[in-house]
Coordinates of C-alpha atoms and ligand atoms in Angstrom, one line a residue:
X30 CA 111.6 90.3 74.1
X31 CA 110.5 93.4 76.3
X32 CA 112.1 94.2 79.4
X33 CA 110.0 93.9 82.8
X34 CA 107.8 96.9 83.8
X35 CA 110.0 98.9 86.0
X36 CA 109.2 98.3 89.5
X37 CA 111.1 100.8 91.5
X38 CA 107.7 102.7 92.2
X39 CA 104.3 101.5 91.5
X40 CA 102.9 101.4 87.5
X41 CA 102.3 104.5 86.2
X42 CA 98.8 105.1 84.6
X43 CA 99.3 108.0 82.6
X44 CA 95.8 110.4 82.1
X45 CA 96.9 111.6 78.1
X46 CA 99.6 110.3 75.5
X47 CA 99.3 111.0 71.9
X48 CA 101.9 108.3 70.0
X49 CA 98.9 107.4 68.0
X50 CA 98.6 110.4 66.2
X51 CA 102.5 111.1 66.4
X52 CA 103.8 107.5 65.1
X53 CA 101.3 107.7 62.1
X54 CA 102.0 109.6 58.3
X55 CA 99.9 113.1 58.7
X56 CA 97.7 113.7 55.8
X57 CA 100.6 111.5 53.5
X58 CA 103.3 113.0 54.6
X59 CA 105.2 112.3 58.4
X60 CA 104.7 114.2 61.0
X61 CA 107.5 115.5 62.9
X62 CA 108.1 112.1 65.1
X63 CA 106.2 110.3 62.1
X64 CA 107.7 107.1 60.7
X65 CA 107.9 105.3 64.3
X66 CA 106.9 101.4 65.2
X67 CA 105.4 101.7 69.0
X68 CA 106.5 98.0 69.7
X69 CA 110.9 99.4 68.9
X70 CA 112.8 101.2 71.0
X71 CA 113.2 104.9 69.1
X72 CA 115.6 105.9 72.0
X73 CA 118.3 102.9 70.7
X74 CA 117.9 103.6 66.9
X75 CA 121.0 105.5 66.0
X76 CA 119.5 106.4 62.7
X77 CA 116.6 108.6 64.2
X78 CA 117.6 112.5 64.9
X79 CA 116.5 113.1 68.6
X80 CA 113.5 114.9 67.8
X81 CA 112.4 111.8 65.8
X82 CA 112.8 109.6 69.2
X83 CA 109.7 110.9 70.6
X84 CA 109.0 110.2 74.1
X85 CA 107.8 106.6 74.5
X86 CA 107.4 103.4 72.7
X87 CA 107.0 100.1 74.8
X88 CA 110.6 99.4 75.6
X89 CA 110.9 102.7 77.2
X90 CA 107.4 102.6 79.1
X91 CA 108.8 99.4 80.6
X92 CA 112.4 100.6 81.7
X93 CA 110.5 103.7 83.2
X94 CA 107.8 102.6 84.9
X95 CA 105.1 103.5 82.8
X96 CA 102.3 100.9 82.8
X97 CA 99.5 102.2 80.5
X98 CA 97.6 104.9 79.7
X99 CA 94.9 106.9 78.3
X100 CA 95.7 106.5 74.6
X101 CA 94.4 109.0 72.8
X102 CA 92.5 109.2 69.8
X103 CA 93.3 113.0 68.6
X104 CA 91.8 114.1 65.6
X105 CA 93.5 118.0 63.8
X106 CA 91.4 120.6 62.6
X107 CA 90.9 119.2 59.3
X108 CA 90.4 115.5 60.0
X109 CA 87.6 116.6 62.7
X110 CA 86.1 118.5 60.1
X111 CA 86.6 116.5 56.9
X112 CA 85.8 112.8 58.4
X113 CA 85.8 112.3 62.3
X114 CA 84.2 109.2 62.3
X115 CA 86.9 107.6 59.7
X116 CA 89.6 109.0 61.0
X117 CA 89.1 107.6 64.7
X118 CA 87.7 104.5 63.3
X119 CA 91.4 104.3 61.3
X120 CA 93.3 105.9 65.1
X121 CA 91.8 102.4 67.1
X122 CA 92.3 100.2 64.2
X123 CA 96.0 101.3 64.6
X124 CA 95.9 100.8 68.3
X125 CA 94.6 97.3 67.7
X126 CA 97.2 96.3 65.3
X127 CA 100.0 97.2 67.9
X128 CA 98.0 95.1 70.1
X129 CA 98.0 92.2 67.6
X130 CA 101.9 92.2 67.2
X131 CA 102.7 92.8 71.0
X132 CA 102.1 89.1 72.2
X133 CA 100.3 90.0 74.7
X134 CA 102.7 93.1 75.9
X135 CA 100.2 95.8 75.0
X136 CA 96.9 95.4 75.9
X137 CA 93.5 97.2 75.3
X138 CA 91.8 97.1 78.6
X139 CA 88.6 97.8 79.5
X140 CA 88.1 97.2 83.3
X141 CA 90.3 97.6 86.5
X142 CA 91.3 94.1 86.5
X143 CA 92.7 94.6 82.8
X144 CA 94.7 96.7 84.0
X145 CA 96.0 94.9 86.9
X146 CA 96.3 91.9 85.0
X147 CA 98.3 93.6 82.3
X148 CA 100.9 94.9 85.5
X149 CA 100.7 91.5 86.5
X150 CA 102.3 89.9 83.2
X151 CA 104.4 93.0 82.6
X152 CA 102.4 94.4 79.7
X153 CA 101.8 98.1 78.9
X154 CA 97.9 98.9 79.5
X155 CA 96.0 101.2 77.1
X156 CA 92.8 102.5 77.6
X157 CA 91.1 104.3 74.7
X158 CA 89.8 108.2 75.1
X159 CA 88.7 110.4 72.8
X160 CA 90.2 114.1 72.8
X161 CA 87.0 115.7 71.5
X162 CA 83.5 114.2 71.0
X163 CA 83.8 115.2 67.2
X164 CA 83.3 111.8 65.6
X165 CA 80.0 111.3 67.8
X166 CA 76.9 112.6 65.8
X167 CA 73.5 114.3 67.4
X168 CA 71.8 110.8 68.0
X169 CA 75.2 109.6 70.3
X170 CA 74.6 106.5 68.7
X171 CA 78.5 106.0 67.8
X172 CA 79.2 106.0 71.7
X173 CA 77.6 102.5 72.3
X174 CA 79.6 101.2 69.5
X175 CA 82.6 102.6 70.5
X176 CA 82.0 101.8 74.1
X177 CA 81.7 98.1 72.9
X178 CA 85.1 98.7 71.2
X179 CA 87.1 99.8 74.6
X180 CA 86.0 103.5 74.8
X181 CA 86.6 104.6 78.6
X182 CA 87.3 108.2 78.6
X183 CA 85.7 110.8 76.5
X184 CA 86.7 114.8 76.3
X185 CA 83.4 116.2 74.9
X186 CA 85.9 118.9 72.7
X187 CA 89.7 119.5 71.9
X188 CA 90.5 123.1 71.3
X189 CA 88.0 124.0 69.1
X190 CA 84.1 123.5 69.2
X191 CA 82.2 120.7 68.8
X192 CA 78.2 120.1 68.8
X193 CA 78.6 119.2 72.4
X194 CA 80.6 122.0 73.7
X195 CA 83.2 124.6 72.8
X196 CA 87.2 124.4 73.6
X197 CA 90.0 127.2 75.7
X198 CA 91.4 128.5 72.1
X199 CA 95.2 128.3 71.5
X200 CA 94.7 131.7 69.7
X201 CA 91.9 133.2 67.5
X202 CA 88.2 132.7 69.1
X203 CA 85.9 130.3 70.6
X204 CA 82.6 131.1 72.0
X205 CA 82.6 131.4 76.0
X206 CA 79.6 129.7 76.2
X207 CA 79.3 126.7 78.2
X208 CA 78.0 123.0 77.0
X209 CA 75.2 123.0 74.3
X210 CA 71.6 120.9 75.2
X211 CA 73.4 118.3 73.4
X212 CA 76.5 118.8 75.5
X213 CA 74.2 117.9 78.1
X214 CA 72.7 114.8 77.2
X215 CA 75.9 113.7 76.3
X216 CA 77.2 113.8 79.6
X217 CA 74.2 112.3 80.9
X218 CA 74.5 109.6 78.9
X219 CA 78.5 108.7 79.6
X220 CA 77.3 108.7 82.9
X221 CA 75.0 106.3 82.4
X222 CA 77.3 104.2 80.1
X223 CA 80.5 104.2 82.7
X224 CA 82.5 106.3 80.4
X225 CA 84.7 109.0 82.4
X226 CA 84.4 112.2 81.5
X227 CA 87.2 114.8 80.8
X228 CA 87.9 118.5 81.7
X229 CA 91.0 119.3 79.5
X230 CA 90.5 121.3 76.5
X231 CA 86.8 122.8 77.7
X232 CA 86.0 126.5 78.6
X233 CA 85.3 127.5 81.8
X234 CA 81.7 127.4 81.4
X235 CA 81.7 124.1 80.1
X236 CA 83.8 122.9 82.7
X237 CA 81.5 124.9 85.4
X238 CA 78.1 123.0 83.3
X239 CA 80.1 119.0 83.4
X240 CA 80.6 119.6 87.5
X241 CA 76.9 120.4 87.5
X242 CA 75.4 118.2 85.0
X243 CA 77.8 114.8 86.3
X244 CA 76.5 112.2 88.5
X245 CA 80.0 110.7 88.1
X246 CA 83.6 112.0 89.2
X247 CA 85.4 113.7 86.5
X248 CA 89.1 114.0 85.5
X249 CA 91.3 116.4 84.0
X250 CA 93.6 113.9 81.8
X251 CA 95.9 116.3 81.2
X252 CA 96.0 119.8 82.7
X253 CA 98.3 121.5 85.2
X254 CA 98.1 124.6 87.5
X255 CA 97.0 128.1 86.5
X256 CA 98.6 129.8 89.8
X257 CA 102.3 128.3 88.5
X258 CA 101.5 128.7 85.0
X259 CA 98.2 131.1 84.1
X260 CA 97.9 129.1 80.9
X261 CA 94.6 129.1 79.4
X262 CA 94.9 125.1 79.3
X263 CA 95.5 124.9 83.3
X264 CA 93.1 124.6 86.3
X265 CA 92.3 127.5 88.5
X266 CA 92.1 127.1 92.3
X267 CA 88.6 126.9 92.0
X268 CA 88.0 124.6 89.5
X269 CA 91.0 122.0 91.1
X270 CA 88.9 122.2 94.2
X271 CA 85.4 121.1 91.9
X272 CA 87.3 118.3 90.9
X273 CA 88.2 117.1 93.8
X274 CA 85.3 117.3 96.0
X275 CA 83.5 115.2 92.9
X276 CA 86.0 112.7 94.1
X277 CA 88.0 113.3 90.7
X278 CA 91.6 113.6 89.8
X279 CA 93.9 115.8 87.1
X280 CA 97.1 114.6 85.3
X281 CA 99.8 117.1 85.5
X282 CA 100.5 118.1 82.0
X283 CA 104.2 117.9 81.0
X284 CA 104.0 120.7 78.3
X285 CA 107.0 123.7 78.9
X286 CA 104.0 125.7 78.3
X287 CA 101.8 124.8 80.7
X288 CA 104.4 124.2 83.4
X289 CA 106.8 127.4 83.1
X290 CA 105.6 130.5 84.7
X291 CA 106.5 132.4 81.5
X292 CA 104.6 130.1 79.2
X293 CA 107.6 130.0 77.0
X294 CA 107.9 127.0 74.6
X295 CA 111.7 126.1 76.3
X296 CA 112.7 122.8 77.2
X297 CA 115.0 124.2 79.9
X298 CA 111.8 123.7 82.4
X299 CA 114.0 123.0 86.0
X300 CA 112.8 119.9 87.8
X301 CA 111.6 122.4 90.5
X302 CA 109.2 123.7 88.3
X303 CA 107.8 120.7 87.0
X304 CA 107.7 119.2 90.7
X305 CA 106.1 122.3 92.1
X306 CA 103.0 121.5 90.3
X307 CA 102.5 118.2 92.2
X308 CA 102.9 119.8 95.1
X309 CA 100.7 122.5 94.6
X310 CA 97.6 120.1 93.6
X311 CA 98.8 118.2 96.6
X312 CA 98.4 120.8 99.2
X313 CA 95.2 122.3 98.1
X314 CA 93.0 119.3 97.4
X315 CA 95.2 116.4 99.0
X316 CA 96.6 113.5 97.8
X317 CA 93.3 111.8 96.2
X318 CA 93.1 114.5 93.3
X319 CA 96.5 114.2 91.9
X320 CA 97.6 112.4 89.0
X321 CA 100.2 111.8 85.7
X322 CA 99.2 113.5 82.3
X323 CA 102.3 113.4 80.8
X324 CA 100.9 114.1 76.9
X325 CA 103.9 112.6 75.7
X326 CA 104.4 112.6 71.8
X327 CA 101.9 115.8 72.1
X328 CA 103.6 118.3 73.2
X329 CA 107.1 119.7 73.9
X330 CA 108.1 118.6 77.3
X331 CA 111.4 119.7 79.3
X332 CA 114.9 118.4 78.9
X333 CA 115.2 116.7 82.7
X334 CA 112.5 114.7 81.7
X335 CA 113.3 113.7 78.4
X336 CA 110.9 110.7 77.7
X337 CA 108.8 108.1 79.3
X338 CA 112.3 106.6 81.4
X339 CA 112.4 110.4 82.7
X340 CA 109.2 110.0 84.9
X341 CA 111.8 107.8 87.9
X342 CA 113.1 111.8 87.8
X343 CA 109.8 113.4 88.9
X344 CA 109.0 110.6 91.5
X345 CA 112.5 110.5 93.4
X346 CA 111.9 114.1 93.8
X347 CA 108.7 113.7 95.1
X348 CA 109.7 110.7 97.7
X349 CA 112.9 113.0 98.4
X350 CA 110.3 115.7 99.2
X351 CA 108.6 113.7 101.8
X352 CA 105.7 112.2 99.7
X353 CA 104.4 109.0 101.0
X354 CA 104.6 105.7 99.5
X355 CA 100.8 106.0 99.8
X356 CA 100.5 109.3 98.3
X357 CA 103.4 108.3 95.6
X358 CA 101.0 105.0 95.0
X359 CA 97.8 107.2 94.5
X360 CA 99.3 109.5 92.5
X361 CA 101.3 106.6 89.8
X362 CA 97.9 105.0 89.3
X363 CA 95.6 104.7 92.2
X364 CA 93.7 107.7 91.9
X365 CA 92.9 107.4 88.5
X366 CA 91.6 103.5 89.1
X367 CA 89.6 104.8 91.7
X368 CA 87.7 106.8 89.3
X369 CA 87.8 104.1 86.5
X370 CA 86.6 101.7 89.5
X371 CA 83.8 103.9 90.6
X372 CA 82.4 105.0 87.1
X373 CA 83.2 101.9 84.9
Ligands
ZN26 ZN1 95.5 117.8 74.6

């Protein structure tokens, strides 16, 4: 059996975890935390080498607190361009299985009250998103079907370009342009369908082009602060501001890179740092616009937080800084339902 959700603070809804695309084989061979069953604890299996451990599996999301997430279905370079559609048809089948095995423990939810009533009988609640519209052609006419399958949260591009819209690159080039005419009718449309719409990963003029073109708030799933870290993957002042007077919310990325002021890839990332970014988002925007987007089993994340039991670290800090329990509440999961309430 599973242990309880954690309920020393409220459920956590995290905005962007990857353990789909980690826990699978990568083009027949593992990847680096390949090999791993989401429904064992990694962090008890002797036989696995740390690195192999990755950062959550549903034991550990219920020791620390974590109640659900954005699941993400990530496709790399080559799967986007050999087969997108197959590949993320393959990514939610996998997501479906572990639902199948959980009894009931990990659920695919679709509405708020799915993901209240997964809290409320202790079961981890995933929410499918897509990082990067690639496996939706011209005619969007894969969105209503995977809308109908659970689809909630859509990034129109990952770092790279897409029909829709074009990516911050990691290195090389991207165009600076911002979201194409079918970029546009692509927001209009998730609009129109209740799916939420998501900054990370787009340029700054596509992100400039979604404020404009959304009727709906927006989110960044998983981005943190370019004044703390002027990674090309964080949020600027002005753009935090966007979000929040849209009445969205951004998921502080976890990433050493994206956190450290030197944008070195070192896990030695002080709690301070990581802690800083909170507040930061916290005293610009306010307490509304704030949110988790941990990217676990995506990205390198620092020692004091280790895996998903390491997020109790971050929010004792924040309560020992003089956060709320309302703020502390808003920023575990109720900002992000708000949205999800408002545009579902
Ligand atoms: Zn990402």
């Amino acid at each position: 059996m599973y242990p309880p959700l954690n309920r020393e603070f409220p459920p956590v809804l995290d905005g962007h975890e990857d353990f789909i695309t980690a826990i699978k084989p990568r083009g027949g061979a593992f990847g680096p935390r390949g090999g791993r069953d989401f429904l064992s604890d990694a962090a008890a299996d002797d036989s696995k080498k740390a690195d192999a451990k990755g950062h959550v599996d549903l034991p550990r999301a219920m020791r620390g607190g974590l109640g659900g997430c954005f699941t993400s279905i990530y496709l790399t370079n080559e799967r986007a361009e050999y087969n997108p559609l197959a590949y993320a048809i393959d990514e939610m089948n996998d997501v479906f299985r572990i639902a199948d095995r959980s009894e009931g423990h990990f659920r695919i939810c679709r509405t708020v009250a799915d993901v209240r009533a997964a809290w409320d009988n202790n079961a981890f609640a995933s929410v499918f998103m897509f990082e990067g519209a690639d496996p939706i052609s011209w005619s969007l006419k894969e969105l209503r079907v995977f809308y109908e399958a659970g689809l909630r949260c859509l990034a129109p591009t990952w770092s790279r370009s897409t029909i829709f819209a074009h990516g911050v690159a990691f290195g090389g080039h991207l165009p600076e342009t911002g979201l194409t005419d079918l970029g546009r009718e692509l927001v209009h449309e998730c609009n129109r369908m209740g799916i939420i719409l998501d900054v990370s990963h787009i340029n700054p003029a596509g992100f400039w082009d979604m404020i404009r073109e959304s009727s709906a708030p927006i989110i960044a799933t998983h981005s943190s602060v370019k004044a703390i870290s002027p990674h090309v993957r964080n949020l600027d002042d002005a753009q935090m501001k966007a979000l929040a007077e849209k009445g969205g919310t951004m998921g502080i990325n976890f990433a050493n890179i994206f956190l450290r002021p030197d944008m070195q890839a070192n896990r030695d990332t002080s709690l301070d740092v990581v802690v800083s970014h909170f507040d930061y988002v916290k005293n610009l925007v306010g307490e509304d616009h704030i949110s988790f987007g941990s990217d676990f089993d995506g990205t390198d994340i620092p020692e004091c937080i280790g895996d998903a039991e390491g997020l109790a670290v971050i929010l004792r800090e924040l309560k020992r800084r003089g956060w709320s329990d309302t703020a502390i509440e808003k920023a575990c999961n109720g900002n992000f339902l708000r949205v999800a309430a408002a545009v579902w």
